[in-house]
Short mmCIF file of C-alpha atoms and ligand atoms in Angstrom, two decimals:
data_model
loop_
_atom_site.label_atom_id
_atom_site.label_comp_id
_atom_site.label_asym_id
_atom_site.label_seq_id
_atom_site.Cartn_x
_atom_site.Cartn_y
_atom_site.Cartn_z
CA MET A 1 86.21 61.39 121.01
CA PHE A 2 87.44 61.41 124.77
CA ASP A 3 89.49 58.59 126.54
CA LYS A 4 91.32 60.03 129.53
CA ILE A 5 89.88 61.74 132.47
CA MET A 6 91.80 65.10 134.34
CA LYS A 7 90.36 65.68 137.97
CA LEU A 8 90.02 69.09 138.91
CA SER A 9 88.94 70.73 142.49
CA GLY A 10 88.40 74.24 142.81
CA ALA A 11 86.98 76.67 145.62
CA GLU A 12 84.25 76.08 147.85
CA GLY A 13 84.72 72.22 147.62
CA ARG A 14 83.67 71.98 144.22
CA SER A 15 85.14 69.40 141.78
CA MET A 16 84.88 68.01 138.44
CA GLU A 17 86.28 65.43 135.96
CA LEU A 18 87.60 67.03 132.82
CA LYS A 19 87.94 64.76 129.66
CA LEU A 20 90.92 64.44 127.63
CA HIS A 21 91.28 64.02 124.26
CA LYS A 22 93.96 62.94 121.69
CA GLY A 23 93.74 63.78 118.29
CA THR A 24 95.66 61.82 115.42
CA VAL A 25 99.02 63.67 116.44
CA GLY A 26 100.10 66.61 118.40
CA PRO A 27 99.44 67.63 122.23
CA GLU A 28 96.25 66.07 124.11
CA VAL A 29 93.68 68.47 124.89
CA VAL A 30 91.09 69.05 128.46
CA ASP A 31 87.11 69.58 127.29
CA ILE A 32 86.43 72.71 129.36
CA SER A 33 83.36 73.34 127.73
CA SER A 34 81.08 72.67 130.90
CA LEU A 35 83.96 74.15 133.26
CA TYR A 36 81.69 77.11 133.94
CA ARG A 37 78.69 75.42 134.70
CA GLU A 38 80.37 72.70 136.74
CA MET A 39 82.75 75.40 138.76
CA GLY A 40 81.50 79.29 137.99
CA VAL A 41 85.06 79.89 136.52
CA PHE A 42 86.31 80.84 132.94
CA THR A 43 89.70 80.02 131.70
CA TYR A 44 91.96 82.97 130.66
CA ASP A 45 94.28 82.78 127.79
CA PRO A 46 94.98 86.04 125.89
CA GLY A 47 96.01 85.45 122.64
CA PHE A 48 94.79 81.59 122.40
CA VAL A 49 98.58 80.43 123.36
CA SER A 50 97.32 77.07 124.74
CA THR A 51 93.81 77.05 123.40
CA ALA A 52 92.25 74.82 120.73
CA SER A 53 88.99 76.53 119.05
CA CYS A 54 88.03 73.40 117.18
CA GLN A 55 88.73 70.11 115.85
CA SER A 56 90.01 70.54 112.09
CA ALA A 57 91.50 67.68 109.83
CA ILE A 58 93.03 70.07 107.30
CA THR A 59 96.33 71.21 108.57
CA TYR A 60 98.95 69.91 111.31
CA ILE A 61 101.99 71.95 112.54
CA ASP A 62 104.49 70.47 114.73
CA GLY A 63 106.50 73.89 116.04
CA ASP A 64 109.29 71.86 117.78
CA LYS A 65 110.30 69.92 114.92
CA GLY A 66 109.24 72.36 112.05
CA GLU A 67 106.74 70.59 110.49
CA LEU A 68 103.43 71.20 108.21
CA TRP A 69 101.45 68.77 106.89
CA TYR A 70 98.63 69.49 104.36
CA ARG A 71 96.16 66.80 105.25
CA GLY A 72 98.84 64.40 106.10
CA TYR A 73 101.34 65.36 103.35
CA PRO A 74 104.66 67.00 104.22
CA ILE A 75 104.78 70.79 102.58
CA GLU A 76 108.26 69.71 101.40
CA GLN A 77 106.70 66.71 98.98
CA LEU A 78 103.55 69.08 97.89
CA ALA A 79 106.13 72.06 97.25
CA GLU A 80 108.34 69.99 94.93
CA ARG A 81 106.00 68.06 93.38
CA ALA A 82 102.17 69.53 92.96
CA SER A 83 100.36 72.21 91.29
CA PHE A 84 98.53 74.81 93.41
CA LEU A 85 95.18 73.63 92.14
CA ASP A 86 96.26 70.12 92.93
CA VAL A 87 97.12 71.40 96.54
CA ALA A 88 93.57 73.50 96.95
CA TYR A 89 91.60 70.34 95.70
CA LEU A 90 93.39 68.40 98.64
CA LEU A 91 92.87 71.05 101.32
CA LEU A 92 89.44 71.34 100.27
CA TYR A 93 88.24 67.63 99.91
CA GLY A 94 90.72 65.89 101.88
CA ASP A 95 92.70 63.72 99.38
CA LEU A 96 94.90 64.58 96.13
CA PRO A 97 92.73 64.33 92.84
CA GLN A 98 92.88 61.63 90.59
CA GLN A 99 93.69 62.80 87.02
CA SER A 100 89.72 63.11 85.88
CA GLN A 101 88.93 64.87 89.31
CA LEU A 102 91.98 67.36 88.94
CA ALA A 103 90.92 68.21 85.14
CA GLU A 104 87.33 68.65 86.21
CA PHE A 105 88.50 71.12 89.44
CA GLU A 106 90.45 73.03 87.16
CA ARG A 107 87.60 73.38 84.34
CA ILE A 108 85.11 74.51 87.39
CA ILE A 109 88.04 77.01 88.70
CA ARG A 110 88.64 78.56 85.11
CA TYR A 111 84.85 78.94 84.27
CA HIS A 112 84.62 81.14 87.46
CA THR A 113 87.93 83.38 87.05
CA MET A 114 85.40 86.61 84.96
CA ILE A 115 83.96 88.94 87.83
CA ASN A 116 81.01 90.83 87.05
CA GLU A 117 81.46 93.64 84.65
CA THR A 118 79.81 96.13 87.22
CA LEU A 119 82.30 95.38 89.79
CA LYS A 120 84.90 97.29 87.74
CA ASN A 121 83.10 100.51 88.53
CA PHE A 122 83.87 99.79 92.36
CA PHE A 123 87.51 99.73 91.66
CA ASN A 124 87.36 103.20 90.32
CA GLY A 125 85.67 104.45 93.64
CA PHE A 126 89.35 103.85 95.37
CA HIS A 127 92.31 106.52 95.14
CA TYR A 128 94.44 105.45 92.44
CA ASP A 129 97.24 104.98 95.06
CA ALA A 130 94.81 103.25 97.67
CA HIS A 131 96.64 99.91 99.28
CA PRO A 132 95.86 97.12 97.20
CA MET A 133 94.74 95.23 100.33
CA ALA A 134 92.09 98.07 101.14
CA VAL A 135 91.01 97.13 97.71
CA MET A 136 90.90 93.35 98.30
CA VAL A 137 88.45 94.17 101.57
CA GLY A 138 86.04 96.14 99.99
CA VAL A 139 85.67 94.46 96.50
CA VAL A 140 85.77 90.87 98.02
CA GLY A 141 83.49 91.94 100.77
CA SER A 142 80.94 93.42 98.18
CA LEU A 143 80.95 90.06 95.96
CA SER A 144 77.92 88.95 98.11
CA ALA A 145 75.98 91.93 96.30
CA PHE A 146 76.52 90.02 92.83
CA TYR A 147 76.27 86.25 93.59
CA HIS A 148 72.71 85.80 95.38
CA ASP A 149 72.61 82.44 93.50
CA SER A 150 75.37 80.78 96.04
CA LEU A 151 74.27 82.23 99.40
CA ASP A 152 72.38 79.85 101.05
CA ILE A 153 74.97 78.71 103.60
CA HIS A 154 72.73 75.89 104.73
CA ASP A 155 73.29 74.25 101.33
CA PRO A 156 76.36 72.14 100.94
CA ARG A 157 75.93 72.70 97.05
CA HIS A 158 75.51 76.47 97.54
CA ARG A 159 78.95 76.47 99.89
CA GLU A 160 81.03 74.51 97.33
CA VAL A 161 80.32 77.22 94.91
CA SER A 162 81.04 79.92 96.80
CA ALA A 163 84.15 78.49 97.61
CA HIS A 164 85.01 77.71 94.03
CA ARG A 165 84.00 81.35 93.15
CA MET A 166 86.43 82.73 95.93
CA ILE A 167 89.41 80.51 94.63
CA ALA A 168 88.78 81.42 91.11
CA LYS A 169 88.34 85.21 91.55
CA MET A 170 90.44 86.17 93.99
CA PRO A 171 93.80 86.53 91.15
CA THR A 172 91.24 88.44 88.81
CA ILE A 173 90.19 90.76 91.59
CA ALA A 174 94.17 90.99 92.84
CA ALA A 175 95.29 91.45 89.45
CA ALA A 176 92.67 94.06 88.70
CA SER A 177 93.71 95.81 92.32
CA TYR A 178 97.35 96.18 90.92
CA LYS A 179 96.32 97.52 87.15
CA HIS A 180 94.39 100.20 89.32
CA ASN A 181 97.27 101.06 91.31
CA VAL A 182 99.35 101.88 88.26
CA GLY A 183 96.64 103.12 85.79
CA GLU A 184 96.73 100.35 83.41
CA PRO A 185 93.67 98.79 81.87
CA PHE A 186 92.40 95.63 83.34
CA ILE A 187 93.55 92.42 81.78
CA TYR A 188 90.71 89.79 81.33
CA PRO A 189 91.31 85.88 82.73
CA ARG A 190 92.38 83.64 79.87
CA ASN A 191 90.98 80.14 79.65
CA ASP A 192 93.80 78.81 77.92
CA LEU A 193 96.26 79.74 80.88
CA ASP A 194 96.42 77.38 84.19
CA TYR A 195 95.71 79.58 87.29
CA CYS A 196 99.13 81.05 87.84
CA ALA A 197 100.02 81.94 84.35
CA ASN A 198 96.55 83.66 84.10
CA PHE A 199 97.33 85.26 87.58
CA MET A 200 100.59 86.76 86.07
CA ASN A 201 99.19 87.53 82.48
CA MET A 202 96.24 89.43 84.30
CA MET A 203 99.17 91.53 86.52
CA PHE A 204 101.43 92.25 83.58
CA ALA A 205 100.09 91.73 79.91
CA THR A 206 98.71 95.22 78.26
CA PRO A 207 96.63 95.86 75.30
CA CYS A 208 99.46 97.19 73.57
CA GLU A 209 101.81 93.99 72.83
CA GLU A 210 101.83 90.04 73.33
CA TYR A 211 102.82 88.97 76.52
CA ALA A 212 103.97 85.61 77.66
CA PRO A 213 104.58 84.84 81.39
CA ASP A 214 107.95 83.79 81.91
CA PRO A 215 107.54 79.78 83.14
CA LEU A 216 109.94 80.40 85.86
CA ALA A 217 108.32 83.14 87.28
CA VAL A 218 105.29 80.95 86.73
CA LYS A 219 106.79 78.02 88.47
CA ALA A 220 107.86 80.22 91.54
CA VAL A 221 104.32 81.71 92.03
CA ASN A 222 103.11 77.88 92.10
CA LEU A 223 105.58 77.32 94.90
CA LEU A 224 104.36 80.37 97.30
CA PHE A 225 101.03 80.12 96.77
CA ILE A 226 101.45 76.51 97.64
CA LEU A 227 103.48 77.17 100.70
CA HIS A 228 101.04 80.16 101.94
CA ALA A 229 97.89 78.13 101.23
CA ASP A 230 96.93 77.17 104.93
CA HIS A 231 98.44 77.33 108.59
CA GLU A 232 95.63 75.74 110.96
CA GLN A 233 94.04 78.12 113.09
CA ASN A 234 96.29 81.47 112.65
CA ALA A 235 94.72 84.74 113.18
CA SER A 236 93.13 85.33 109.82
CA THR A 237 91.79 81.72 109.42
CA SER A 238 90.28 81.96 113.32
CA THR A 239 88.96 85.39 112.08
CA VAL A 240 87.14 83.52 109.30
CA ARG A 241 85.95 80.88 111.30
CA LEU A 242 84.15 83.28 114.05
CA ALA A 243 82.49 85.03 111.16
CA GLY A 244 81.53 82.22 109.66
CA SER A 245 80.22 81.19 112.95
CA SER A 246 77.42 83.74 112.86
CA GLN A 247 76.34 82.50 109.66
CA ALA A 248 77.69 85.58 107.61
CA ASN A 249 77.75 84.85 104.18
CA PRO A 250 81.11 83.42 102.69
CA PHE A 251 82.42 86.37 100.94
CA ALA A 252 82.11 88.80 103.88
CA CYS A 253 83.88 86.06 106.00
CA ILE A 254 86.99 85.74 103.53
CA ALA A 255 86.83 89.69 103.44
CA SER A 256 87.31 89.43 106.98
CA GLY A 257 90.23 87.03 106.85
CA ILE A 258 91.70 89.56 104.33
CA ALA A 259 91.33 92.45 106.85
CA SER A 260 93.20 90.26 109.53
CA LEU A 261 95.74 89.04 107.19
CA TRP A 262 96.82 92.68 106.37
CA GLY A 263 98.29 93.07 109.89
CA PRO A 264 102.36 93.54 110.11
CA ALA A 265 102.13 90.79 112.46
CA HIS A 266 100.72 88.51 110.67
CA GLY A 267 100.40 88.15 106.39
CA GLY A 268 101.66 92.34 106.17
CA ALA A 269 104.78 91.12 107.55
CA ASN A 270 106.36 90.31 103.96
CA GLU A 271 105.99 93.96 102.90
CA ALA A 272 107.20 95.00 106.13
CA VAL A 273 110.10 92.87 105.76
CA LEU A 274 111.07 94.44 102.38
CA GLU A 275 110.55 98.00 104.13
CA MET A 276 113.10 97.19 106.69
CA LEU A 277 115.88 95.72 104.66
CA GLN A 278 115.62 98.66 102.35
CA GLU A 279 115.84 100.42 105.46
CA ILE A 280 118.85 98.64 106.85
CA GLY A 281 120.29 99.30 103.55
CA ASP A 282 123.85 97.64 104.08
CA ALA A 283 125.19 95.06 106.51
CA SER A 284 127.25 97.67 108.32
CA ASN A 285 123.76 98.31 109.68
CA ILE A 286 122.73 95.28 110.84
CA ASP A 287 124.00 95.29 114.20
CA LYS A 288 122.11 98.90 115.13
CA TYR A 289 118.74 97.32 113.86
CA ILE A 290 119.27 93.96 115.90
CA ALA A 291 120.12 96.26 119.03
CA ARG A 292 116.79 98.09 118.24
CA ALA A 293 114.91 94.70 118.07
CA LYS A 294 116.21 93.59 121.32
CA ASP A 295 115.21 96.74 123.10
CA LYS A 296 112.23 96.66 125.00
CA ASP A 297 111.95 100.47 124.70
CA ASP A 298 111.91 100.28 121.00
CA PRO A 299 108.90 99.20 119.34
CA PHE A 300 111.15 97.93 116.20
CA ARG A 301 111.10 94.30 115.63
CA LEU A 302 112.54 91.88 113.02
CA MET A 303 109.90 91.53 110.85
CA GLY A 304 109.79 87.84 109.48
CA PHE A 305 111.31 86.93 112.57
CA GLY A 306 109.17 84.65 115.30
CA HIS A 307 106.38 82.54 115.25
CA ARG A 308 103.47 81.73 117.55
CA VAL A 309 103.73 77.99 116.75
CA TYR A 310 107.59 77.13 115.33
CA LYS A 311 110.06 77.14 117.95
CA ASN A 312 112.34 75.69 115.06
CA HIS A 313 112.81 76.82 111.47
CA ASP A 314 109.42 77.57 109.75
CA PRO A 315 109.89 74.87 106.82
CA ARG A 316 108.49 77.14 104.50
CA ALA A 317 111.07 79.95 105.04
CA THR A 318 113.65 77.19 104.58
CA ILE A 319 111.91 76.06 101.16
CA ILE A 320 111.95 80.01 100.07
CA ARG A 321 115.51 80.85 100.90
CA LYS A 322 116.70 77.89 98.77
CA VAL A 323 114.41 78.73 95.71
CA CYS A 324 115.41 82.59 96.27
CA HIS A 325 119.09 82.24 94.48
CA GLU A 326 117.29 80.00 91.66
CA VAL A 327 114.78 82.69 90.92
CA LEU A 328 117.41 85.36 91.48
CA ASP A 329 119.92 84.09 89.31
CA ASN A 330 117.45 82.96 86.49
CA MET A 331 115.52 85.82 86.51
CA ASP A 332 118.83 87.80 86.62
CA ALA A 333 116.85 89.96 88.86
CA LYS A 334 119.11 92.91 90.49
CA ASP A 335 117.51 92.19 93.74
CA SER A 336 120.72 90.01 95.22
CA PRO A 337 121.98 92.87 97.13
CA LEU A 338 118.82 92.35 99.29
CA LEU A 339 118.93 88.71 99.31
CA GLU A 340 122.53 88.82 100.25
CA LEU A 341 121.84 91.53 103.21
CA ALA A 342 118.50 89.13 104.29
CA LEU A 343 120.96 86.04 104.62
CA ARG A 344 123.47 88.03 106.71
CA LEU A 345 120.57 89.63 108.85
CA GLU A 346 119.74 86.07 109.27
CA GLU A 347 123.07 84.89 110.15
CA VAL A 348 123.53 87.49 112.73
CA ALA A 349 120.42 87.12 114.72
CA MET A 350 120.68 83.37 114.60
CA GLN A 351 123.96 83.75 116.57
CA ASP A 352 122.66 86.18 118.97
CA GLU A 353 121.41 84.76 122.37
CA TYR A 354 118.43 86.96 122.42
CA PHE A 355 117.14 85.25 119.62
CA ILE A 356 118.49 82.05 120.49
CA GLU A 357 116.84 82.29 124.09
CA ARG A 358 113.37 82.86 122.47
CA LYS A 359 113.63 80.53 119.70
CA LEU A 360 113.15 83.37 117.04
CA TYR A 361 113.60 82.15 113.67
CA PRO A 362 112.61 83.49 110.11
CA ASN A 363 109.44 82.79 109.26
CA VAL A 364 107.38 82.37 106.03
CA ASP A 365 107.48 86.11 105.36
CA PHE A 366 111.18 86.74 105.87
CA TYR A 367 112.27 85.77 102.54
CA SER A 368 108.94 85.77 100.31
CA GLY A 369 109.20 89.50 99.71
CA ILE A 370 112.44 89.17 97.54
CA ILE A 371 111.06 86.57 95.18
CA TYR A 372 107.84 88.46 94.89
CA ARG A 373 110.30 91.72 93.83
CA ALA A 374 112.34 89.41 91.53
CA LEU A 375 109.00 88.70 89.68
CA GLY A 376 108.26 92.30 89.16
CA ILE A 377 105.48 92.40 92.00
CA PRO A 378 105.45 95.54 94.02
CA ASN A 379 106.18 95.71 97.79
CA SER A 380 102.25 96.83 98.38
CA MET A 381 101.09 93.56 96.72
CA PHE A 382 103.08 90.92 98.94
CA THR A 383 100.06 90.74 101.57
CA VAL A 384 98.03 90.41 98.42
CA MET A 385 99.69 87.33 96.99
CA PHE A 386 99.64 85.84 100.45
CA ALA A 387 95.53 86.57 100.23
CA ILE A 388 95.20 84.85 97.03
CA ALA A 389 97.04 81.55 98.43
CA ARG A 390 95.48 81.68 101.86
CA THR A 391 91.92 81.85 100.25
CA VAL A 392 92.32 78.35 99.80
CA GLY A 393 92.78 77.52 103.43
CA TRP A 394 89.93 80.09 104.59
CA VAL A 395 87.22 78.55 102.15
CA ALA A 396 88.40 75.18 103.20
CA HIS A 397 87.94 75.91 107.09
CA TRP A 398 84.79 77.62 106.50
CA MET A 399 83.54 74.56 104.71
CA GLU A 400 84.77 71.84 107.34
CA MET A 401 83.45 74.58 110.09
CA MET A 402 79.76 74.46 108.29
CA ASP A 403 79.86 70.82 108.12
CA ASP A 404 80.70 70.36 111.79
CA PRO A 405 77.45 69.13 113.74
CA GLN A 406 79.14 70.63 116.67
CA GLN A 407 79.73 74.10 115.06
CA ARG A 408 77.76 76.94 116.85
CA ILE A 409 78.17 80.71 116.96
CA GLY A 410 81.91 81.76 118.63
CA ARG A 411 81.45 83.87 121.88
CA PRO A 412 84.21 84.05 124.19
CA ARG A 413 84.15 85.91 127.90
CA GLN A 414 86.65 87.88 129.77
CA VAL A 415 88.02 89.23 132.72
CA TYR A 416 85.93 92.22 133.52
CA THR A 417 88.28 94.98 135.05
CA GLY A 418 86.11 98.06 134.74
CA ALA A 419 84.20 100.40 137.45
CA GLY A 420 82.04 98.42 139.70
CA LYS A 421 78.40 99.02 139.26
CA ARG A 422 77.82 102.64 140.11
CA GLU A 423 74.83 105.46 139.99
CA TYR A 424 74.26 108.04 136.98
CA VAL A 425 75.53 111.61 137.84
CA PRO A 426 73.60 114.29 136.34
CA LEU A 427 75.44 116.59 133.86
CA GLY A 428 75.18 119.63 135.88
CA GLN A 429 76.89 117.52 138.83
CA ARG A 430 79.76 116.27 137.04
C1 SDX B 1 102.50 84.77 110.21
O1 SDX B 1 100.05 82.26 113.06
C2 SDX B 1 100.51 81.78 111.76
O2 SDX B 1 100.42 80.49 111.44
C3 SDX B 1 100.88 82.85 111.29
C4 SDX B 1 101.43 82.45 109.53
C5 SDX B 1 100.60 81.71 108.80
O3 SDX B 1 101.18 81.35 107.95
O4 SDX B 1 99.18 82.22 108.70
O5 SDX B 1 102.61 81.83 109.88
C6 SDX B 1 101.80 83.89 108.76
O6 SDX B 1 101.94 85.40 110.30
C7 SDX B 1 103.99 84.49 110.27
C8 SDX B 1 104.55 85.92 111.41
C9 SDX B 1 104.61 87.08 110.61
N1 SDX B 1 105.19 88.28 111.43
C10 SDX B 1 106.23 88.65 111.77
O7 SDX B 1 107.03 88.34 110.70
C11 SDX B 1 106.18 89.80 112.60
C12 SDX B 1 107.73 89.77 113.64
N2 SDX B 1 107.16 88.83 114.73
C13 SDX B 1 106.47 88.90 115.47
O8 SDX B 1 105.64 90.37 115.66
C14 SDX B 1 105.93 87.77 116.53
O9 SDX B 1 106.89 86.75 116.56
C15 SDX B 1 104.90 86.82 116.29
C16 SDX B 1 103.62 87.69 115.89
C17 SDX B 1 104.92 86.43 114.77
C18 SDX B 1 104.30 86.10 117.53
O10 SDX B 1 104.45 86.69 118.45
P1 SDX B 1 103.76 86.05 119.52
O11 SDX B 1 103.93 84.58 119.66
O12 SDX B 1 102.98 86.59 120.59
O13 SDX B 1 105.33 86.24 120.52
P2 SDX B 1 105.63 87.43 121.48
O14 SDX B 1 104.92 88.53 121.04
O15 SDX B 1 104.87 87.13 123.06
O16 SDX B 1 107.15 87.36 121.54
C19 SDX B 1 107.55 86.39 122.61
C20 SDX B 1 108.93 87.01 122.80
C21 SDX B 1 108.77 88.36 123.28
O17 SDX B 1 110.21 89.00 123.85
P3 SDX B 1 109.83 88.63 125.79
O18 SDX B 1 108.89 89.46 126.33
O19 SDX B 1 109.84 87.32 126.10
O20 SDX B 1 111.39 89.43 126.37
O21 SDX B 1 109.80 86.94 121.64
C22 SDX B 1 110.32 88.30 121.23
C23 SDX B 1 109.02 89.54 121.87
O22 SDX B 1 109.38 90.46 121.94
N3 SDX B 1 109.89 88.68 119.90
C24 SDX B 1 110.38 89.59 119.13
C25 SDX B 1 110.02 88.96 117.48
N4 SDX B 1 109.15 88.20 117.88
C26 SDX B 1 109.13 87.85 119.43
N5 SDX B 1 111.57 90.08 119.32
C27 SDX B 1 112.27 91.06 118.36
N6 SDX B 1 111.67 90.93 116.92
C28 SDX B 1 110.81 89.74 116.55
N7 SDX B 1 110.19 89.63 115.63
#
């Protein structure tokens, strides 16, 4: 793995050689795993800005060029030509499936789309207006109580079955959380529909009349799921890996990923963007909100802008922006004012020195909510949509980590800044 050396000298005359490694592409990494043993020091990197936590062959991002590859395939090509399950197979197994492999994978996923009937009672334990992400965290975390036959994480076949179950059941659980929210009966999955059409049917069909998912809407969901499927070691994927490193069961690990994704700094941003656009309301207010975003004394941030890795355009945002017009025009959606406002907001921000200097561009969350709304999906379900798609990335990384012979429990250290050692003070003397 290593081919170059970096010499390090520290206090008390201590020195060591650090090995450098270069992956297929991307920055070289310095192996510091023996640093503390050899030099008695830790590294310090809040937010892991310069830290590689693992080796992975799943996704590559070049933040400066604005490039994103799934198993080497540029996102633009997959977005244009693949189905979501085509991409799911690619992320899980490393290559695009042949016809027969894809057909078998689609059959397996279809076979697992139902959820245990008693799980429906769990939904009733939530107040009707519970946020769907709260429901998702709870219900997904409970799955290990139902699927005892695939919980031996040391058995590769169990791991694969759990991965298939997670991918298959997320749309069913997501649609059920929506139906609970709107007080409508759950709609069962249908084996005659593909993954995205099945999801739209479970979301919007009712027992009262025939419902056929709009092919344009299904095409848009397929695209959005592909764009959100994976993104290397982001916060929620790293959460799944850290939870998995303790050998927790896969359902608990995915539930931890859902919880992390919910934050407005991460996947919760798509919902926050729509709330921000609705609060801005009109292009005449843009300057006021841009000023607030720049004001260090104001906690307001331009939601959907900025990214830890992309210091250029997020290729996913570029694709979604393009599709917005197509979807809104063809769905004769009423939300074109929101899209016009978003486009104007981007235009103003991109001309402002503050955003230019900090390389703050629209990210994947800036435009996605506009399309979701045009499809009839409410704001509170936007991050749930993200979670359905990202489940594929989460389980792919979980499987990769569990297959890694170097895998061990993740246990970062710290810089202690608390009190020095001191004696207990009895209550009467405090
Ligand atoms: C996702 O990691 C991934 O890959 C995530 C994701 C994925 O697919 O998994 O891509 C999905 O989470 C996209 C990001 C969605 N979040 C948002 O849109 C929320 C708004 N953006 C930010 O809060 C922020 O940009 C982050 C969280 C995305 C990135 O934070 P960083 O890398 O820690 O950057 P930072 O907070 O240190 O900001 C650097 C500077 C600061 O100014 P200075 O202190 O240098 O003066 O940029 C400023 C920040 O104040 N800044 C913003 C801003 N984002 C950064 N100022 C105003 N508005 C913003 N949105």
